[in-house]
């Protein structure tokens, strides 16, 4: 039987996934779980590189796992992993990869520079190591595909370079991963500029009630609602992206016409949009509720995920250690 392609992706536990993550990364994961051998992970070792609260971390991890399951990741189709369950394995490979990779390449990464700017008092080695650990997360499973946003492409490039260099130096067969571009792409922020982001506010999370969605939308900036031409960017354009995503292209076109003839009443638009978003989230919330009420099922799912992942990770590490001369017995392919 032909071996299915392996897929790995990770979501940090710093904040709950929002509808931007849902439409972007998570919908991609849902598509892939039907076709490939998928491991999806809450990457909690990546959570501790920035200031965080140890008291609530376990609860946060649990929330993200529930969001995964609620979104429709099916434990019969994919494997769910909490990364710290395999802390030793991931960190060991990260160390070996770090040993062959230039410091300067990490220093040049835009994400590293951004994080440094965001946490000027917290520029620690963990932050620096983030892309190295991320590469290890992927390479340890020989994952070929990684569903993730475009902003992570530089990290994947690092992972590919590491695999190439490591293979050339030691004769290993680490696989170079590719990004799987998700159709939901980039979802704009509801608070103003840029894309929806956990740190910027104006986000809708998967468990928000209709009332909460309405509150977030109520705060979203708008414009006068009329003019000669519907704007290509700015608050009105952002809102229209949401109409497109949740109510469809035709509804958005109607609004755009209205903008030129008579004007859009944003109060009404927002009320209708809130209903549409809630309609999409309701089944997610219902599935999630089942798992909230059955914590023992979640435990079993995570145990299966960790066991499965460990089987693959151990094999990779055994080979790597052997080829590096760190164990007596080099495994023969
Ligand atoms: N860097 C990812 C993010 O920005 C999180 C992450 C860590 C990840 N390790 C990964 C994603 C491995 C995909 C694969 O959220």
PDB file of C-alpha atoms in Angstrom, residues 8-10 39 41 43 45-46 81 83 86 90-91 93-94 97 130-143:
ATOM      1  CA  UNK A   8       1.827  18.309  10.630  1.00  0.00           C
ATOM      2  CA  UNK A   9       0.599  21.601  11.951  1.00  0.00           C
ATOM      3  CA  UNK A  10       0.748  23.372  15.262  1.00  0.00           C
ATOM      4  CA  UNK A  39      -0.802  15.077  13.237  1.00  0.00           C
ATOM      5  CA  UNK A  41      -0.637  19.700  17.725  1.00  0.00           C
ATOM      6  CA  UNK A  43       2.433  23.543  20.489  1.00  0.00           C
ATOM      7  CA  UNK A  45       6.435  24.550  24.235  1.00  0.00           C
ATOM      8  CA  UNK A  46       6.119  27.548  21.930  1.00  0.00           C
ATOM      9  CA  UNK A  81      -1.009  15.907  20.106  1.00  0.00           C
ATOM     10  CA  UNK A  83       3.536  18.923  22.109  1.00  0.00           C
ATOM     11  CA  UNK A  86       6.880  14.709  23.669  1.00  0.00           C
ATOM     12  CA  UNK A  90      11.116  17.579  20.020  1.00  0.00           C
ATOM     13  CA  UNK A  91      13.747  19.416  22.043  1.00  0.00           C
ATOM     14  CA  UNK A  93      15.990  17.098  17.588  1.00  0.00           C
ATOM     15  CA  UNK A  94      15.822  20.895  17.877  1.00  0.00           C
ATOM     16  CA  UNK A  97      19.346  20.976  14.186  1.00  0.00           C
ATOM     17  CA  UNK A 130      11.512  29.278  18.247  1.00  0.00           C
ATOM     18  CA  UNK A 131      12.160  28.602  14.529  1.00  0.00           C
ATOM     19  CA  UNK A 132      14.586  25.804  15.414  1.00  0.00           C
ATOM     20  CA  UNK A 133      11.997  24.072  17.570  1.00  0.00           C
ATOM     21  CA  UNK A 134       9.371  24.627  14.917  1.00  0.00           C
ATOM     22  CA  UNK A 135      11.602  22.934  12.358  1.00  0.00           C
ATOM     23  CA  UNK A 136      12.082  20.025  14.749  1.00  0.00           C
ATOM     24  CA  UNK A 137       8.291  19.789  15.274  1.00  0.00           C
ATOM     25  CA  UNK A 138       7.905  19.162  11.571  1.00  0.00           C
ATOM     26  CA  UNK A 139      11.065  17.248  10.666  1.00  0.00           C
ATOM     27  CA  UNK A 140      10.722  14.777  13.514  1.00  0.00           C
ATOM     28  CA  UNK A 141       7.609  13.392  11.774  1.00  0.00           C
ATOM     29  CA  UNK A 142       8.994  13.717   8.244  1.00  0.00           C
ATOM     30  CA  UNK A 143       5.913  15.793   7.462  1.00  0.00           C
TER      31      UNK A 143
END
